[in-house]
PDB file of C-alpha atoms in Angstrom:
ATOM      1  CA  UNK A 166     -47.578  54.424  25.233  1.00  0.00           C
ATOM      2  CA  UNK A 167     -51.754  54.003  23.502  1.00  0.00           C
ATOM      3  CA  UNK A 168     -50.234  50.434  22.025  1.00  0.00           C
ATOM      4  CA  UNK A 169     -53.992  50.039  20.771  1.00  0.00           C
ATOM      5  CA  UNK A 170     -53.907  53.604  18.643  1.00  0.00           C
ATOM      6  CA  UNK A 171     -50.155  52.090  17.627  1.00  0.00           C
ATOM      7  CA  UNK A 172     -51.727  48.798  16.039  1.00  0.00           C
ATOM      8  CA  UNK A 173     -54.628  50.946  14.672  1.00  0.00           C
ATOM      9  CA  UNK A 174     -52.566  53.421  12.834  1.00  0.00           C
ATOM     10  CA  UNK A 175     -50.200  50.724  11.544  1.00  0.00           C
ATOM     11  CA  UNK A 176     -53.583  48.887  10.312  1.00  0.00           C
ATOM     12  CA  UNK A 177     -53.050  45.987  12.553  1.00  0.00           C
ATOM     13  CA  UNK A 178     -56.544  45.671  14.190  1.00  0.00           C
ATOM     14  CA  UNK A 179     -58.835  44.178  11.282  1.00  0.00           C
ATOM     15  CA  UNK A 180     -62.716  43.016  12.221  1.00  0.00           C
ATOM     16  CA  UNK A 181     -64.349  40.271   9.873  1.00  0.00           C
ATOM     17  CA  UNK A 182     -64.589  36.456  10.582  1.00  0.00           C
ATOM     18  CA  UNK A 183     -61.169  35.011  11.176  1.00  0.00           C
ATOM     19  CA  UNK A 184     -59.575  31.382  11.409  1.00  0.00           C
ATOM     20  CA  UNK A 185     -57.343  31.572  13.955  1.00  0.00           C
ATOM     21  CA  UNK A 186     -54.344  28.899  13.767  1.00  0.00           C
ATOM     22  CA  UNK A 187     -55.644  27.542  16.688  1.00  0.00           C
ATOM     23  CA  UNK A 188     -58.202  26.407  14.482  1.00  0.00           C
ATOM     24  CA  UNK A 189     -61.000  28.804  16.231  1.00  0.00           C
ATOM     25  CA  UNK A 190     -62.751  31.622  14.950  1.00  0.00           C
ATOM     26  CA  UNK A 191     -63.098  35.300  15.668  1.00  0.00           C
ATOM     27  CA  UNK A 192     -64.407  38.515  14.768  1.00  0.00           C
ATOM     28  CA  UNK A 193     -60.691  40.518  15.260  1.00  0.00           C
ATOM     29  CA  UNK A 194     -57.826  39.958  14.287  1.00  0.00           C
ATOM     30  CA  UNK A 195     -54.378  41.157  14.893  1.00  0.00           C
ATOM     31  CA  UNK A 196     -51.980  41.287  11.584  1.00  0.00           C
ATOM     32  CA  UNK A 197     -48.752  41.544  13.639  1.00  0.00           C
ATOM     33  CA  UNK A 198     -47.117  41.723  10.887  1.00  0.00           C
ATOM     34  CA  UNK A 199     -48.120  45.409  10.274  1.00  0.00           C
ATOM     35  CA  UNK A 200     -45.771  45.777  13.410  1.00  0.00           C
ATOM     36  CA  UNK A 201     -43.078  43.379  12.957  1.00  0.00           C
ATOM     37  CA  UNK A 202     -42.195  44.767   9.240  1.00  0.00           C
ATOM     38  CA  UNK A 203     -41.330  48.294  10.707  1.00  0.00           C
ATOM     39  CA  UNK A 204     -38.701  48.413  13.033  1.00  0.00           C
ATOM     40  CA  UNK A 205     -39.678  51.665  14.423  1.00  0.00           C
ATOM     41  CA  UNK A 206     -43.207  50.270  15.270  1.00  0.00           C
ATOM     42  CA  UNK A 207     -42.083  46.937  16.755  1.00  0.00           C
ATOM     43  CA  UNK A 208     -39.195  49.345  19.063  1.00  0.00           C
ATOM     44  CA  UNK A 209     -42.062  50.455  21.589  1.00  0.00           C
ATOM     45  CA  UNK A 210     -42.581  46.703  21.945  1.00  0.00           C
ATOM     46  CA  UNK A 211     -39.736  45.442  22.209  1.00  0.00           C
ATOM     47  CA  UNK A 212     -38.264  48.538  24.919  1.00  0.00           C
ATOM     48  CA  UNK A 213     -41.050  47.236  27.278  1.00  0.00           C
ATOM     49  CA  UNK A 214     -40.329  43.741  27.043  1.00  0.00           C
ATOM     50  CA  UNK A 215     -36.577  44.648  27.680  1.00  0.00           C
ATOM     51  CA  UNK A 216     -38.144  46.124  30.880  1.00  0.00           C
ATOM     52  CA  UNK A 217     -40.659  43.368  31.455  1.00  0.00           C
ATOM     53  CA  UNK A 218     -37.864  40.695  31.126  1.00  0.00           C
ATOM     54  CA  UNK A 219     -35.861  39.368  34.363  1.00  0.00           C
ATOM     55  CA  UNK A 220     -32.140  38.963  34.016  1.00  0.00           C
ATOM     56  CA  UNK A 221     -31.639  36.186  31.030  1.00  0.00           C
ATOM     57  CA  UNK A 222     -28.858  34.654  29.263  1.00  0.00           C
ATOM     58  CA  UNK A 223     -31.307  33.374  26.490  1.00  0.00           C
ATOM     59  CA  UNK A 224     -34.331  34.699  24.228  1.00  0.00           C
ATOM     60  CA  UNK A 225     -36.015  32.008  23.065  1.00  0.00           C
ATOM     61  CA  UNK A 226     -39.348  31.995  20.742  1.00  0.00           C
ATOM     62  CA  UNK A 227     -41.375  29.981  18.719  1.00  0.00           C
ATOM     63  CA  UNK A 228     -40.834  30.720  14.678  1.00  0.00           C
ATOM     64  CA  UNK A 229     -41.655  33.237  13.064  1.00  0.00           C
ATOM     65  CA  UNK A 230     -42.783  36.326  15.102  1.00  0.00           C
ATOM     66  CA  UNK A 231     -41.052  35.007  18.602  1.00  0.00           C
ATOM     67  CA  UNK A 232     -37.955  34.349  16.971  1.00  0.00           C
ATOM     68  CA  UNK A 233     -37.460  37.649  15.310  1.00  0.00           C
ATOM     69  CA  UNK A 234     -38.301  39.418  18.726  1.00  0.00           C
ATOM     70  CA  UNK A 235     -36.347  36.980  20.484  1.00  0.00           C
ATOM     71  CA  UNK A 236     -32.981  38.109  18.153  1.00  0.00           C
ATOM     72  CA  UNK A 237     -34.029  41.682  18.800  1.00  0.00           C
ATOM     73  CA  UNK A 238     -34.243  41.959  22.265  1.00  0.00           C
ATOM     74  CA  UNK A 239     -30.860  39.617  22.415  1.00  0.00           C
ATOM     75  CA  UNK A 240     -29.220  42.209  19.872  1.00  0.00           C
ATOM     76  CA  UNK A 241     -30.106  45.255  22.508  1.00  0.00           C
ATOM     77  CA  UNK A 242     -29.065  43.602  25.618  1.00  0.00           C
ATOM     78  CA  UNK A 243     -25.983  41.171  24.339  1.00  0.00           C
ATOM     79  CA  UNK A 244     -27.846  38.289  25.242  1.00  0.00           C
ATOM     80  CA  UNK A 245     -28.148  35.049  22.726  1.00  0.00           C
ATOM     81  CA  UNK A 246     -31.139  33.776  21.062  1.00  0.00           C
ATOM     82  CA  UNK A 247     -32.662  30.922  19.625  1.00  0.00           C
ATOM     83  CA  UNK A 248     -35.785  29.702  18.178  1.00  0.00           C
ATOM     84  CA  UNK A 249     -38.436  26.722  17.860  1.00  0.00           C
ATOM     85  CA  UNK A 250     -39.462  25.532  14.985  1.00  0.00           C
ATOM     86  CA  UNK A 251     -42.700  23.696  14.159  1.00  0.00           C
ATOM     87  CA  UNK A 252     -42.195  20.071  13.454  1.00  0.00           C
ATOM     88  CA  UNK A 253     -44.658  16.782  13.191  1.00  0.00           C
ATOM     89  CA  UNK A 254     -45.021  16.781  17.173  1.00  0.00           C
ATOM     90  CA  UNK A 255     -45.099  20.418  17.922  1.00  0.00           C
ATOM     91  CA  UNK A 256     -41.804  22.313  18.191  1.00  0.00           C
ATOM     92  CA  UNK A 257     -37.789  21.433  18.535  1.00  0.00           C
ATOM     93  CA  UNK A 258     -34.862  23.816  18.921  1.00  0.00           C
ATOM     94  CA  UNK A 259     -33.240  22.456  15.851  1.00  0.00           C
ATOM     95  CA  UNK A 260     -29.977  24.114  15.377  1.00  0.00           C
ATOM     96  CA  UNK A 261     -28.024  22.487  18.755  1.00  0.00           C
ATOM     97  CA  UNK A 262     -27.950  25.605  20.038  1.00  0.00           C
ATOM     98  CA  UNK A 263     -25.557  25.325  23.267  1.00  0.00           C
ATOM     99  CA  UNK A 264     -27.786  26.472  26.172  1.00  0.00           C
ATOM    100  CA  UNK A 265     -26.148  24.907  29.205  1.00  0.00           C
ATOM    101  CA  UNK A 266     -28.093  23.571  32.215  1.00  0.00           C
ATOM    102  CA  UNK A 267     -27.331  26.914  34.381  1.00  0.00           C
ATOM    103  CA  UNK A 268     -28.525  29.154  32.150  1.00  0.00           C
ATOM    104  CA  UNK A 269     -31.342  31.400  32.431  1.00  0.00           C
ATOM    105  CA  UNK A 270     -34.080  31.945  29.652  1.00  0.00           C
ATOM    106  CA  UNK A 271     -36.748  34.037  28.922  1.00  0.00           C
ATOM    107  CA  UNK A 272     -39.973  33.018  26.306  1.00  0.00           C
ATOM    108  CA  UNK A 273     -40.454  35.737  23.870  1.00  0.00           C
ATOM    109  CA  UNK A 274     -43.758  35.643  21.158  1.00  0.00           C
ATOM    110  CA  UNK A 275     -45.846  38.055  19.729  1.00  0.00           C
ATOM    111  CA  UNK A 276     -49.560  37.523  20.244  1.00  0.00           C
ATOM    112  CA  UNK A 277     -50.792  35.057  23.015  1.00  0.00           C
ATOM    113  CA  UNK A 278     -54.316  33.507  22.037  1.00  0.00           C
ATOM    114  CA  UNK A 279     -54.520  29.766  23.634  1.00  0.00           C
ATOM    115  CA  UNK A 280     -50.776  29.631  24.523  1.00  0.00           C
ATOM    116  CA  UNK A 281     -50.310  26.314  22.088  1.00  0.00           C
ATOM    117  CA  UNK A 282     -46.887  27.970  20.499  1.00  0.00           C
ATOM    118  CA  UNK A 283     -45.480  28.557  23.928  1.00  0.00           C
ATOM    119  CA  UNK A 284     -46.558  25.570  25.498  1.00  0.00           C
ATOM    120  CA  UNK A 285     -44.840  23.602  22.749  1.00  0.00           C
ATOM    121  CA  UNK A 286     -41.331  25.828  22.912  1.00  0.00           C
ATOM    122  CA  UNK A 287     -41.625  25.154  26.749  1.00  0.00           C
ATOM    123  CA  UNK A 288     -41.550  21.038  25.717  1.00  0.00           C
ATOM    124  CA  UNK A 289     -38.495  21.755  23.336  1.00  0.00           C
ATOM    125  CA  UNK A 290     -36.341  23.235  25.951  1.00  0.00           C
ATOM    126  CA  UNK A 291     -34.004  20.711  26.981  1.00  0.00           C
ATOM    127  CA  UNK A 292     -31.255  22.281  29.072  1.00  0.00           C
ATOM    128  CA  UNK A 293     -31.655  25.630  31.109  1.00  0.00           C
ATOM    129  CA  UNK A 294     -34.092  27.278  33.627  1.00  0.00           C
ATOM    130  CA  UNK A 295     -36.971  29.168  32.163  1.00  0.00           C
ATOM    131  CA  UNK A 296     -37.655  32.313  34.208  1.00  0.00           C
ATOM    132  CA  UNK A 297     -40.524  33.538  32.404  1.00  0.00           C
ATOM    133  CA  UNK A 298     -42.749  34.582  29.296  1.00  0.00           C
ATOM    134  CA  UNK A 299     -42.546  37.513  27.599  1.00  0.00           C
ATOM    135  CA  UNK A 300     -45.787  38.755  24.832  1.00  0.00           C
ATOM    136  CA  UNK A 301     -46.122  42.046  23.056  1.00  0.00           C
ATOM    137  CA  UNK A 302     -49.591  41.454  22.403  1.00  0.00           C
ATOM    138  CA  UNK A 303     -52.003  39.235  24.851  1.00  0.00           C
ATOM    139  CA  UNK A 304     -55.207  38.201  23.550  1.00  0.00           C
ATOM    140  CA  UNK A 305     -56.566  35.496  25.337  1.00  0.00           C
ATOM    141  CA  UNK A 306     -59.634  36.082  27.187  1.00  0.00           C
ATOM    142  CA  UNK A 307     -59.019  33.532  29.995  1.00  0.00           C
ATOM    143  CA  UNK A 308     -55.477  32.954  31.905  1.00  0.00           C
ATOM    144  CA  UNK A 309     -53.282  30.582  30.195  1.00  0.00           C
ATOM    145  CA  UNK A 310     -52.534  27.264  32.045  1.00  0.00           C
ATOM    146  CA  UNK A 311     -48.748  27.378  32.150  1.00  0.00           C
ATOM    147  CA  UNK A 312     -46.592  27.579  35.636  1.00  0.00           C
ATOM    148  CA  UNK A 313     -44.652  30.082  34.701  1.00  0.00           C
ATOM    149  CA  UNK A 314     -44.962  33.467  34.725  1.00  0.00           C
ATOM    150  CA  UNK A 315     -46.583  35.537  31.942  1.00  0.00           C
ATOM    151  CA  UNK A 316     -46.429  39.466  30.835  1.00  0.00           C
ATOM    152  CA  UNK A 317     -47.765  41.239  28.339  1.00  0.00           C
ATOM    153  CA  UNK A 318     -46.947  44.198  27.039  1.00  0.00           C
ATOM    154  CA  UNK A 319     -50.379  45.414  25.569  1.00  0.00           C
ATOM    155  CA  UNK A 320     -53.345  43.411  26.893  1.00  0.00           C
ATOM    156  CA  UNK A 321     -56.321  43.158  24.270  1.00  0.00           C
ATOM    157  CA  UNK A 322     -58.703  40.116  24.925  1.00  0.00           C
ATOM    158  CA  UNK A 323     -60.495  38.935  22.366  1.00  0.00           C
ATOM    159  CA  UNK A 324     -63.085  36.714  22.260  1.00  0.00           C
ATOM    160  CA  UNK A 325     -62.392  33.279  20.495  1.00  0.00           C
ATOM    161  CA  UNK A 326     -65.274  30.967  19.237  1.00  0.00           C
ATOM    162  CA  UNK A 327     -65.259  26.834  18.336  1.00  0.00           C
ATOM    163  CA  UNK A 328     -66.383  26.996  14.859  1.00  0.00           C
ATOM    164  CA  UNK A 329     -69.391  24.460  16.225  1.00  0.00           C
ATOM    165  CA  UNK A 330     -70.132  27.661  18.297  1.00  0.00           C
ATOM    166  CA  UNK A 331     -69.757  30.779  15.678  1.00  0.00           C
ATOM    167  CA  UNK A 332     -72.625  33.324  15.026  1.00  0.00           C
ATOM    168  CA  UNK A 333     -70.310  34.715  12.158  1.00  0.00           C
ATOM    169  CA  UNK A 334     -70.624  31.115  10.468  1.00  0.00           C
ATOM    170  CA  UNK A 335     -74.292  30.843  11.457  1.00  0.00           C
ATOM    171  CA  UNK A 336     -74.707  34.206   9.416  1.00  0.00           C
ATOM    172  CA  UNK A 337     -72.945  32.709   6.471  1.00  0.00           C
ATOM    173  CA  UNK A 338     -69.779  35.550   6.914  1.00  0.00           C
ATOM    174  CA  UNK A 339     -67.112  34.955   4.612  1.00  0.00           C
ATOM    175  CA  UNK A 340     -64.418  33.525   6.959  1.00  0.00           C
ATOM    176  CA  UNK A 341     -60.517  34.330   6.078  1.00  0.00           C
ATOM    177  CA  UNK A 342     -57.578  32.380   7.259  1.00  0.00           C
ATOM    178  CA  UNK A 343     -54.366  35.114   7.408  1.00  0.00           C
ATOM    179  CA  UNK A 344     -51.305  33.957   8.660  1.00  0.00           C
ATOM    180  CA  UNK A 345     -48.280  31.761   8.270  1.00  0.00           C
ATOM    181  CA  UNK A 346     -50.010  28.419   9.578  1.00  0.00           C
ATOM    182  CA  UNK A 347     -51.359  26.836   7.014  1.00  0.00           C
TER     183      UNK A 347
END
């Protein structure tokens, strides 16, 4: 599957001078939401995350891209899911959802840039044994510091920039915040 001629053809792979919601800044962006609005786009995704994912009882990911692949990929293999929501202090799993102590989950997200969403849905698990992380898109440049096990589906680094640090701000490039973090 040419994932990068998928995002292009949806319109997902846009080149300005981005705020990320990691507060950095970029010159690419991915609007994942080109893919996540049509089902038959996101279904290449999601069929090699299926693949990419070890035997789970539990889909978890961070609001709002993670959780909607995390209720996909549950739907297709009759496993549960649940999600994280942002709060004051990061992220909770708000709706006492009943994961038990035994059981198994897989991390689900959409785009991986710093790793700050599934860093804070790691914290929020309480109960059950996390047996990896699961990304359709990874866009970090450098590895992630997180001891668990990380796979992408598409891998598209893309460099990041401190705003301190930006030749697109330097320039005086009109920077746009997209997104749902505002």
């Amino acid at each position: 599957m040419d994932y990068k001629r998928l995002l292009e053809e949806a319109g997902a792979l846009l080149e300005g001078h981005f705020l990320l919601a990691s507060g950095l800044h970029s010159d690419r962006y991915i609007e994942k939401m080109r893919i996540l609005e049509n089902p038959e786009l996101v279904e290449p995704f999601i069929d090699k995350m299926k693949e990419l994912s070890p035997e789970t009882d539990w889909f978890i990911g961070p609001t709002l891209g993670g959780a909607m692949i995390a209720f996909e990929l549950a739907r297709i293999t009759g496993k549960k899911c649940a999600f994280a929501e942002r709060t004051h202090e990061g992220r909770a799993l708000k709706r006492e959802f009943a994961i038990k102590d035994t059981d198994k989950i897989i991390i689900v997200d959409d785009i991986l840039t710093t790793g700050s969403s599934i860093k804070d849905t790691i914290k929020a698990i309480e109960k059950g044994k996390i047996l990896g992380i699961v990304v359709m898109i990874d866009r970090s440049i450098e590895d992630i510091e997180i001891n668990i096990p990380i796979k992408s589906v598409f891998k598209y680094p893309i460099n990041n920039y401190k705003p301190e640090m930006c030749n697109l701000c330097e320039e005086g490039v009109h920077l746009t915040k997209r997104g749902g973090k505002k």
